[in-house]
Every structure is written in C-alpha cells, then in structure tokens.
mmCIF file of C-alpha atoms in Angstrom:
data_model
loop_
_atom_site.group_PDB
_atom_site.id
_atom_site.type_symbol
_atom_site.label_atom_id
_atom_site.label_comp_id
_atom_site.label_asym_id
_atom_site.label_seq_id
_atom_site.Cartn_x
_atom_site.Cartn_y
_atom_site.Cartn_z
ATOM 1 C CA MET H 1 55.421 -57.711 -119.885
ATOM 2 C CA ASN H 2 53.539 -59.865 -122.523
ATOM 3 C CA GLU H 3 51.467 -62.878 -121.445
ATOM 4 C CA GLN H 4 53.363 -66.131 -122.203
ATOM 5 C CA THR H 5 51.747 -68.543 -124.512
ATOM 6 C CA PRO H 6 52.102 -72.057 -122.925
ATOM 7 C CA PRO H 7 54.016 -74.124 -122.778
ATOM 8 C CA VAL H 8 56.819 -72.059 -121.578
ATOM 9 C CA THR H 9 59.608 -73.998 -119.894
ATOM 10 C CA ASP H 10 62.365 -71.527 -119.415
ATOM 11 C CA LEU H 11 61.171 -68.901 -116.969
ATOM 12 C CA ASP H 12 62.611 -66.733 -114.342
ATOM 13 C CA VAL H 13 60.084 -67.530 -111.419
ATOM 14 C CA THR H 14 57.782 -70.350 -110.542
ATOM 15 C CA VAL H 15 55.413 -69.516 -107.661
ATOM 16 C CA VAL H 16 54.278 -72.839 -106.027
ATOM 17 C CA LEU H 17 50.797 -72.428 -104.466
ATOM 18 C CA PRO H 18 49.618 -75.456 -102.621
ATOM 19 C CA ALA H 19 45.812 -75.192 -102.223
ATOM 20 C CA LEU H 20 43.463 -77.438 -100.017
ATOM 21 C CA ASN H 21 39.781 -76.313 -100.187
ATOM 22 C CA GLU H 22 40.553 -72.644 -100.855
ATOM 23 C CA VAL H 23 37.872 -72.029 -103.515
ATOM 24 C CA GLY H 24 36.539 -68.852 -101.713
ATOM 25 C CA HIS H 25 39.753 -66.969 -102.223
ATOM 26 C CA ILE H 26 42.113 -68.875 -104.524
ATOM 27 C CA GLY H 27 41.149 -66.694 -107.415
ATOM 28 C CA GLN H 28 41.844 -63.514 -105.561
ATOM 29 C CA GLU H 29 45.308 -64.736 -104.522
ATOM 30 C CA VAL H 30 46.157 -65.762 -108.035
ATOM 31 C CA ASP H 31 45.077 -62.289 -109.266
ATOM 32 C CA ARG H 32 47.242 -60.589 -106.426
ATOM 33 C CA ILE H 33 50.365 -62.643 -107.500
ATOM 34 C CA THR H 34 49.733 -62.104 -111.244
ATOM 35 C CA ALA H 35 49.334 -58.305 -110.878
ATOM 36 C CA ALA H 36 52.558 -58.135 -108.849
ATOM 37 C CA MET H 37 54.637 -60.329 -111.148
ATOM 38 C CA LYS H 38 53.450 -58.634 -114.307
ATOM 39 C CA GLU H 39 54.725 -55.372 -112.898
ATOM 40 C CA SER H 40 58.210 -56.963 -112.317
ATOM 41 C CA PRO H 41 60.724 -57.658 -114.909
ATOM 42 C CA TYR H 42 60.583 -61.375 -114.451
ATOM 43 C CA SER H 43 59.008 -63.996 -116.569
ATOM 44 C CA PHE H 44 56.826 -66.230 -114.405
ATOM 45 C CA GLU H 45 54.346 -69.043 -113.774
ATOM 46 C CA ILE H 46 51.928 -69.876 -110.924
ATOM 47 C CA LEU H 47 51.941 -73.577 -110.392
ATOM 48 C CA VAL H 48 48.748 -74.180 -108.417
ATOM 49 C CA ILE H 49 48.814 -77.656 -106.639
ATOM 50 C CA ASP H 50 45.178 -78.780 -106.023
ATOM 51 C CA ASP H 51 46.068 -81.053 -103.011
ATOM 52 C CA GLY H 52 42.952 -83.180 -103.213
ATOM 53 C CA SER H 53 40.355 -80.335 -102.677
ATOM 54 C CA THR H 54 36.736 -81.312 -102.588
ATOM 55 C CA ASP H 55 35.215 -77.868 -103.107
ATOM 56 C CA GLY H 56 36.268 -77.116 -106.735
ATOM 57 C CA THR H 57 39.409 -75.223 -105.831
ATOM 58 C CA GLY H 58 41.242 -76.257 -109.034
ATOM 59 C CA ASP H 59 38.321 -75.429 -111.260
ATOM 60 C CA ALA H 60 38.416 -71.888 -109.848
ATOM 61 C CA VAL H 61 41.722 -71.207 -111.461
ATOM 62 C CA GLU H 62 41.963 -73.545 -114.411
ATOM 63 C CA GLY H 63 42.653 -71.911 -117.726
ATOM 64 C CA ARG H 64 43.756 -68.579 -116.154
ATOM 65 C CA PRO H 65 46.680 -66.720 -117.748
ATOM 66 C CA PHE H 66 50.079 -67.688 -116.101
ATOM 67 C CA VAL H 67 48.394 -70.502 -114.100
ATOM 68 C CA ARG H 68 49.698 -74.105 -114.463
ATOM 69 C CA LEU H 69 47.405 -76.465 -112.601
ATOM 70 C CA MET H 70 48.416 -79.779 -111.075
ATOM 71 C CA ARG H 71 45.669 -81.878 -109.411
ATOM 72 C CA PHE H 72 46.251 -84.523 -106.691
ATOM 73 C CA PRO H 73 43.347 -87.049 -106.465
ATOM 74 C CA VAL H 74 43.860 -87.208 -102.638
ATOM 75 C CA ASN H 75 45.404 -84.949 -100.078
ATOM 76 C CA ARG H 76 49.166 -85.665 -99.933
ATOM 77 C CA GLY H 77 50.169 -82.877 -97.639
ATOM 78 C CA SER H 78 51.723 -79.378 -98.140
ATOM 79 C CA GLY H 79 55.163 -80.719 -97.978
ATOM 80 C CA THR H 80 54.562 -83.110 -100.846
ATOM 81 C CA ALA H 81 52.766 -80.382 -102.848
ATOM 82 C CA ARG H 82 55.870 -78.160 -102.414
ATOM 83 C CA ARG H 83 58.345 -80.816 -103.220
ATOM 84 C CA ILE H 84 56.653 -81.845 -106.449
ATOM 85 C CA GLY H 85 55.948 -78.316 -107.464
ATOM 86 C CA SER H 86 59.629 -77.366 -107.042
ATOM 87 C CA GLN H 87 60.744 -80.390 -108.970
ATOM 88 C CA GLU H 88 58.252 -79.592 -111.799
ATOM 89 C CA ALA H 89 58.946 -75.838 -111.807
ATOM 90 C CA TYR H 90 59.952 -74.214 -115.074
ATOM 91 C CA GLY H 91 61.469 -71.254 -113.292
ATOM 92 C CA LYS H 92 65.104 -70.572 -112.306
ATOM 93 C CA TYR H 93 63.818 -69.330 -108.918
ATOM 94 C CA VAL H 94 61.046 -70.966 -106.954
ATOM 95 C CA VAL H 95 58.703 -69.172 -104.568
ATOM 96 C CA TRP H 96 56.763 -70.935 -101.883
ATOM 97 C CA THR H 97 53.736 -69.166 -100.462
ATOM 98 C CA ASP H 98 50.228 -69.963 -99.289
ATOM 99 C CA ALA H 99 46.739 -69.387 -100.876
ATOM 100 C CA ASP H 100 45.015 -68.252 -97.751
ATOM 101 C CA MET H 101 45.700 -64.403 -98.124
ATOM 102 C CA THR H 102 48.011 -64.358 -95.057
ATOM 103 C CA TYR H 103 51.274 -63.485 -96.837
ATOM 104 C CA PRO H 104 51.885 -60.206 -98.727
ATOM 105 C CA ASN H 105 52.309 -61.990 -102.126
ATOM 106 C CA GLU H 106 52.546 -58.613 -103.733
ATOM 107 C CA ARG H 107 56.099 -58.533 -102.501
ATOM 108 C CA ILE H 108 57.284 -61.648 -104.200
ATOM 109 C CA PRO H 109 59.328 -59.578 -106.752
ATOM 110 C CA GLU H 110 61.257 -58.127 -103.761
ATOM 111 C CA LEU H 111 62.355 -61.650 -102.726
ATOM 112 C CA ILE H 112 63.628 -62.349 -106.294
ATOM 113 C CA ASP H 113 65.457 -58.993 -106.330
ATOM 114 C CA ILE H 114 67.538 -60.117 -103.288
ATOM 115 C CA LEU H 115 68.366 -63.398 -104.933
ATOM 116 C CA GLU H 116 69.432 -61.714 -108.052
ATOM 117 C CA THR H 117 72.100 -59.897 -106.040
ATOM 118 C CA GLY H 118 73.675 -63.218 -105.137
ATOM 119 C CA ARG H 119 74.078 -62.276 -101.493
ATOM 120 C CA ALA H 120 71.832 -65.020 -100.302
ATOM 121 C CA GLN H 121 70.723 -68.429 -101.629
ATOM 122 C CA GLN H 122 67.255 -68.220 -99.891
ATOM 123 C CA VAL H 123 65.139 -65.340 -98.789
ATOM 124 C CA VAL H 124 62.477 -65.812 -96.155
ATOM 125 C CA GLY H 125 59.559 -63.399 -95.456
ATOM 126 C CA ALA H 126 60.084 -63.015 -91.631
ATOM 127 C CA ARG H 127 56.625 -62.251 -90.029
ATOM 128 C CA ARG H 128 56.524 -59.293 -87.596
ATOM 129 C CA THR H 129 53.605 -60.777 -85.715
ATOM 130 C CA GLU H 130 51.771 -64.167 -85.329
ATOM 131 C CA GLU H 131 48.148 -63.770 -86.543
ATOM 132 C CA GLY H 132 47.180 -67.519 -87.040
ATOM 133 C CA THR H 133 44.789 -69.603 -85.246
ATOM 134 C CA HIS H 134 45.463 -71.183 -81.760
ATOM 135 C CA LYS H 135 47.742 -68.254 -81.135
ATOM 136 C CA LEU H 136 48.202 -68.906 -77.345
ATOM 137 C CA LEU H 137 49.618 -72.349 -78.252
ATOM 138 C CA ARG H 138 51.487 -71.440 -81.408
ATOM 139 C CA VAL H 139 53.484 -68.521 -80.246
ATOM 140 C CA PRO H 140 55.292 -70.290 -77.247
ATOM 141 C CA ALA H 141 55.581 -73.552 -79.180
ATOM 142 C CA LYS H 142 57.187 -71.813 -82.238
ATOM 143 C CA PHE H 143 59.408 -69.735 -79.894
ATOM 144 C CA MET H 144 60.891 -72.938 -78.225
ATOM 145 C CA ILE H 145 61.307 -74.762 -81.502
ATOM 146 C CA ARG H 146 63.041 -71.667 -83.137
ATOM 147 C CA ARG H 147 65.259 -71.374 -80.097
ATOM 148 C CA LEU H 148 66.222 -75.125 -80.399
ATOM 149 C CA ALA H 149 66.871 -74.658 -84.022
ATOM 150 C CA GLU H 150 69.112 -71.512 -83.417
ATOM 151 C CA TYR H 151 71.118 -73.520 -80.883
ATOM 152 C CA LEU H 152 71.601 -76.549 -83.117
ATOM 153 C CA THR H 153 72.485 -74.532 -86.239
ATOM 154 C CA ALA H 154 74.407 -71.730 -84.302
ATOM 155 C CA THR H 155 72.451 -69.237 -86.442
ATOM 156 C CA GLU H 156 70.001 -66.621 -85.659
ATOM 157 C CA ILE H 157 66.572 -67.367 -87.240
ATOM 158 C CA PRO H 158 63.873 -64.720 -86.971
ATOM 159 C CA ASP H 159 61.350 -66.899 -88.490
ATOM 160 C CA LEU H 160 61.674 -70.718 -88.790
ATOM 161 C CA ASN H 161 58.254 -71.501 -90.043
ATOM 162 C CA SER H 162 57.263 -68.830 -92.591
ATOM 163 C CA GLY H 163 55.571 -70.012 -95.577
ATOM 164 C CA LEU H 164 56.739 -67.245 -97.833
ATOM 165 C CA ARG H 165 60.234 -67.895 -99.233
ATOM 166 C CA ALA H 166 62.234 -67.864 -102.509
ATOM 167 C CA PHE H 167 65.357 -69.776 -103.502
ATOM 168 C CA LYS H 168 67.236 -70.809 -106.573
ATOM 169 C CA ARG H 169 65.789 -74.214 -107.829
ATOM 170 C CA ALA H 170 69.230 -75.622 -108.450
ATOM 171 C CA ASP H 171 70.356 -75.006 -104.888
ATOM 172 C CA ALA H 172 67.271 -76.741 -103.411
ATOM 173 C CA LEU H 173 67.108 -79.804 -105.572
ATOM 174 C CA PRO H 174 69.639 -81.829 -103.387
ATOM 175 C CA TYR H 175 67.426 -81.357 -100.410
ATOM 176 C CA LEU H 176 63.821 -81.771 -101.808
ATOM 177 C CA GLY H 177 63.918 -85.476 -101.059
ATOM 178 C CA LEU H 178 64.335 -84.685 -97.358
ATOM 179 C CA LEU H 179 61.130 -82.775 -97.135
ATOM 180 C CA PRO H 180 58.416 -84.285 -94.933
ATOM 181 C CA THR H 181 54.634 -84.422 -96.218
ATOM 182 C CA GLY H 182 53.412 -81.890 -93.663
ATOM 183 C CA PHE H 183 53.831 -78.228 -92.564
ATOM 184 C CA SER H 184 57.480 -78.720 -91.234
ATOM 185 C CA CYS H 185 58.710 -78.858 -94.867
ATOM 186 C CA VAL H 186 59.347 -75.111 -94.527
ATOM 187 C CA THR H 187 61.458 -75.767 -91.321
ATOM 188 C CA THR H 188 63.374 -78.557 -93.381
ATOM 189 C CA ILE H 189 64.350 -76.330 -96.347
ATOM 190 C CA THR H 190 65.644 -73.623 -94.047
ATOM 191 C CA LEU H 191 67.592 -76.002 -91.953
ATOM 192 C CA SER H 192 68.943 -77.706 -95.001
ATOM 193 C CA PHE H 193 70.363 -74.509 -96.409
ATOM 194 C CA LEU H 194 71.787 -73.349 -93.098
ATOM 195 C CA SER H 195 73.458 -76.580 -92.233
ATOM 196 C CA ASN H 196 75.190 -76.697 -95.605
ATOM 197 C CA GLY H 197 76.657 -73.178 -95.542
ATOM 198 C CA LEU H 198 74.128 -71.609 -97.751
ATOM 199 C CA VAL H 199 73.082 -68.062 -96.858
ATOM 200 C CA VAL H 200 69.452 -67.417 -95.785
ATOM 201 C CA GLU H 201 68.318 -63.802 -95.690
ATOM 202 C CA TYR H 202 65.117 -62.545 -93.829
ATOM 203 C CA MET H 203 62.919 -59.867 -95.173
ATOM 204 C CA PRO H 204 60.437 -58.441 -92.487
ATOM 205 C CA ILE H 205 56.722 -58.839 -93.710
ATOM 206 C CA ASP H 206 53.219 -58.236 -92.371
ATOM 207 C CA TYR H 207 51.097 -61.263 -91.751
ATOM 208 C CA ALA H 208 47.260 -61.097 -92.013
ATOM 209 C CA GLN H 209 44.443 -63.129 -90.557
ATOM 210 C CA ARG H 210 43.865 -66.358 -92.512
ATOM 211 C CA ALA H 211 40.966 -66.590 -94.914
ATOM 212 C CA GLY H 212 39.094 -69.940 -94.678
ATOM 213 C CA ARG H 213 39.852 -72.760 -92.206
ATOM 214 C CA SER H 214 43.341 -73.489 -90.901
ATOM 215 C CA HIS H 215 44.740 -77.100 -91.485
ATOM 216 C CA PHE H 216 47.304 -76.725 -88.719
ATOM 217 C CA HIS H 217 47.025 -78.845 -85.580
ATOM 218 C CA PRO H 218 48.785 -77.174 -82.541
ATOM 219 C CA ILE H 219 49.865 -80.272 -80.819
ATOM 220 C CA LYS H 220 50.589 -82.876 -83.563
ATOM 221 C CA ASP H 221 52.170 -80.354 -85.854
ATOM 222 C CA ALA H 222 54.312 -78.784 -82.986
ATOM 223 C CA TYR H 223 55.577 -82.355 -82.116
ATOM 224 C CA ARG H 224 56.476 -82.824 -85.857
ATOM 225 C CA TYR H 225 58.267 -79.547 -86.018
ATOM 226 C CA ILE H 226 60.498 -80.377 -82.960
ATOM 227 C CA LEU H 227 61.191 -83.866 -84.418
ATOM 228 C CA GLN H 228 62.006 -82.426 -87.753
ATOM 229 C CA VAL H 229 64.382 -79.843 -86.338
ATOM 230 C CA VAL H 230 66.361 -82.570 -84.326
ATOM 231 C CA ARG H 231 66.360 -84.979 -87.306
ATOM 232 C CA MET H 232 67.607 -82.462 -89.790
ATOM 233 C CA VAL H 233 70.439 -81.171 -87.654
ATOM 234 C CA THR H 234 71.448 -84.801 -86.770
ATOM 235 C CA PHE H 235 71.466 -85.489 -90.403
ATOM 236 C CA PHE H 236 73.799 -82.636 -91.247
ATOM 237 C CA GLU H 237 75.563 -81.625 -87.932
ATOM 238 C CA PRO H 238 75.260 -84.822 -85.633
ATOM 239 C CA LEU H 239 77.876 -83.541 -83.134
ATOM 240 C CA ARG H 240 75.534 -80.709 -82.154
ATOM 241 C CA VAL H 241 72.896 -83.308 -80.911
ATOM 242 C CA PHE H 242 75.132 -86.029 -79.518
ATOM 243 C CA VAL H 243 77.916 -84.230 -77.805
ATOM 244 C CA PRO H 244 75.910 -82.097 -75.482
ATOM 245 C CA MET H 245 73.950 -85.101 -74.330
ATOM 246 C CA ALA H 246 77.087 -87.180 -73.996
ATOM 247 C CA LEU H 247 79.073 -84.485 -72.004
ATOM 248 C CA MET H 248 76.049 -84.013 -69.664
ATOM 249 C CA LEU H 249 75.944 -87.802 -68.826
ATOM 250 C CA LEU H 250 79.760 -88.006 -68.491
ATOM 251 C CA PHE H 251 79.769 -84.962 -66.109
ATOM 252 C CA LEU H 252 76.936 -86.504 -64.054
ATOM 253 C CA GLY H 253 78.720 -89.880 -64.059
ATOM 254 C CA GLY H 254 82.045 -88.269 -63.052
ATOM 255 C CA ALA H 255 80.377 -86.438 -60.182
ATOM 256 C CA LYS H 256 78.648 -89.594 -59.059
ATOM 257 C CA PHE H 257 81.916 -91.591 -59.345
ATOM 258 C CA LEU H 258 83.650 -89.019 -56.992
ATOM 259 C CA TYR H 259 80.527 -89.357 -54.666
ATOM 260 C CA ASP H 260 80.714 -93.106 -54.561
ATOM 261 C CA VAL H 261 84.551 -93.117 -54.104
ATOM 262 C CA ILE H 262 84.580 -90.637 -51.304
ATOM 263 C CA GLY H 263 81.447 -91.895 -49.777
ATOM 264 C CA GLY H 264 82.700 -95.484 -49.895
ATOM 265 C CA ALA H 265 86.088 -94.673 -48.446
ATOM 266 C CA ILE H 266 84.403 -92.718 -45.525
ATOM 267 C CA THR H 267 81.632 -95.137 -44.595
ATOM 268 C CA ASN H 268 83.210 -98.647 -45.153
ATOM 269 C CA GLY H 269 86.845 -98.015 -46.205
ATOM 270 C CA ASP H 270 86.193 -99.224 -49.843
ATOM 271 C CA PRO H 271 86.957 -96.596 -52.438
ATOM 272 C CA PHE H 272 85.928 -98.768 -55.320
ATOM 273 C CA ALA H 273 82.198 -99.243 -54.191
ATOM 274 C CA LEU H 274 80.760 -97.857 -57.490
ATOM 275 C CA SER H 275 76.965 -97.936 -57.879
ATOM 276 C CA ILE H 276 75.313 -99.331 -60.956
ATOM 277 C CA ASN H 277 73.908 -95.921 -61.747
ATOM 278 C CA THR H 278 77.404 -94.482 -61.933
ATOM 279 C CA VAL H 279 78.611 -97.126 -64.356
ATOM 280 C CA LEU H 280 75.480 -96.678 -66.584
ATOM 281 C CA LEU H 281 75.971 -92.850 -66.655
ATOM 282 C CA LEU H 282 79.563 -93.295 -67.793
ATOM 283 C CA ILE H 283 78.955 -96.060 -70.395
ATOM 284 C CA THR H 284 75.812 -94.207 -71.787
ATOM 285 C CA GLY H 285 77.821 -90.994 -72.126
ATOM 286 C CA LEU H 286 80.772 -92.848 -73.826
ATOM 287 C CA ILE H 287 78.255 -94.545 -76.201
ATOM 288 C CA LEU H 288 76.510 -91.353 -77.242
ATOM 289 C CA PHE H 289 79.921 -89.651 -77.799
ATOM 290 C CA SER H 290 80.944 -92.554 -79.996
ATOM 291 C CA MET H 291 77.801 -92.477 -81.923
ATOM 292 C CA GLY H 292 78.211 -88.806 -82.496
ATOM 293 C CA LEU H 293 81.686 -89.125 -83.867
ATOM 294 C CA LEU H 294 80.650 -92.156 -86.090
ATOM 295 C CA ALA H 295 77.667 -90.099 -87.404
ATOM 296 C CA ASP H 296 79.780 -87.098 -87.986
ATOM 297 C CA LEU H 297 82.403 -89.205 -89.898
ATOM 298 C CA ILE H 298 79.514 -90.621 -92.157
ATOM 299 C CA VAL H 299 78.180 -87.236 -92.825
ATOM 300 C CA ARG H 300 81.623 -85.817 -93.707
ATOM 301 C CA THR H 301 82.330 -88.787 -95.926
ATOM 302 C CA SER H 302 78.965 -88.376 -97.742
ATOM 303 C CA LYS H 303 79.589 -84.642 -98.351
ATOM 304 C CA HIS H 304 83.117 -85.339 -99.611
ATOM 305 C CA SER H 305 81.743 -88.025 -102.006
ATOM 306 C CA ALA H 306 78.963 -85.784 -103.313
ATOM 307 C CA GLY H 307 81.388 -83.015 -103.816
ATOM 308 C CA SER H 308 83.795 -85.279 -105.831
ATOM 309 C CA ASN H 309 80.923 -86.554 -107.938
ATOM 310 C CA ARG H 310 79.878 -82.954 -108.770
ATOM 311 C CA GLN H 311 83.403 -82.068 -110.034
#
C-alpha cells in the first residue's frame, strides 16, 4: 500500500494511541502498528495523543509516516484522550490500544476483518492472562467487577477491561460523551454497546509485560470501575439495578411483618404491633421499586425520542 500524503480525511482505520511518558518505546509501538497495517488492505492513520507527557513522547513520533500527533498541554486522562481521538478520527473504524507494548498490535487488521463481516459492531481483544502490575490485587478485583457487569447486562464478558478494541466510529459516536476521564472508559464503551443491543465479539489475545511504569492505581481505579459499571447499567437498564434491591428489601420487610404479627399475637394479643424497622424496610423497598420504574420509563422515552429523531 502506498504511503498517504497528508492530510487524508477519508480512511478505513484510525488507531487511537494515548501516550503518557512513553518515550522509551513509543517509536517501537508505532513501527509495529505501521508494519502490520501496511500489510493489510486498509488505509490508516495512527493518531497519537500525547497526554501531557514531560519526557518528549510526542517529539519521538512527530513527523513519522502515517502518524498524526495531538498534544495535550496537561494530563487529561486516557478516557479523555480516547474520546477526543475517536471524535477527531478520519477512519471509518476506530481502534483503541495502548502504547506500552502489552497488546499484540500486529493483530489489529484481524479486528477490522471481523468488523468488515458485519457480525459484530465491536471487537475486543480478550486477554488470556493478566500480566499487569499489582497482579494479586488486580485479578480478584477485575473478576468481581466482570461478574457484576455480566449479571447487570445478562451477557458473558470474557474481558471487560481490555485496552485493545475496534469499532465502527458511527456506532460509538452517541456514547463518547459518556466516557469518563480515566481507565474505566474501556468498560464504559463495552457496556454502552451491550446495553443498547449492539454485538460485541471477543478475540483471544496474548498479553505481555508492560514496558515502562504503570499509571493504574489498584484501589482508586478498581473503585471507579465498580462505580462506572453500576452507573452505566443504571443509565441504560435501571431495572437491573433497582428491582433486585427493592425485592430484597420487600422480602425482608414481609418476613419481618409476619414475625411481628405472629409474635405480637402470641406475646400480648396484639397482631398489629409492627416495629419501625418493618415499616422502614417495606417503605424503602416500595420507593426503590418506584424509582426503578420511573428511571426505566425515562430511559425508554429517551430511546424512543432518539430513534424518532434519527428517522
């Protein structure tokens, strides 16, 4: 494939590559992606987002063939970098990956091949193993978060947090405004697609040791992941969050109601001696159930309005 002469604004693929202080290996990563894409039938660009680096990361790739460089004067987070990169992409398809040599970026054309078949709207590189830092903390935390997401979306998710994924830009545009600034952006885009009936396919990949220093915080980022999973499912499928909690409280309240009625009748002959705890359990359960119904109504109305506007 011939090298493009910039600017080229009508391409097949944009590889969005956020980078924060990756000067030691960013050039090698760009070369690897370039070599793989040049062997493919797809026209492409590599959109490097220098996310406030202080080590000359942007300078290391500026002016390279196929590279378009965007610089942030301060660190704005990987989620912000991916959001802006996706919005500014020239490609029909957008690929997210990392610049730390962990993902097999030479397989990016395989992701696009799957999208081209039309059987999926997003393809995720599902890691076979976890090789990141803080492995003892990351593995159980990610397992629990993934199980929560699978329950809330009623979908099997082999890898919720993979940083290697591809999707059609037009399919992702409605959800880019929902992306948080941090690492949980990859979770958000997965849940956005699943919750709106779009198909996500998973391609098994190997995952290597990271080059350079990790910017992942095992406690703060795990908390943000959990919060973002609940937030996104509440946004799209609120009944899956509110109804289980409401039913649990109503069940406990009903059991406590029977205990109070039977116990009151036996001890003092008063079958209506309800405790305050019983009343609170029942009222709270009813409130949560009503909130879930109201939230679901709002979501359905919004989806209907959005669908009508697109017609």
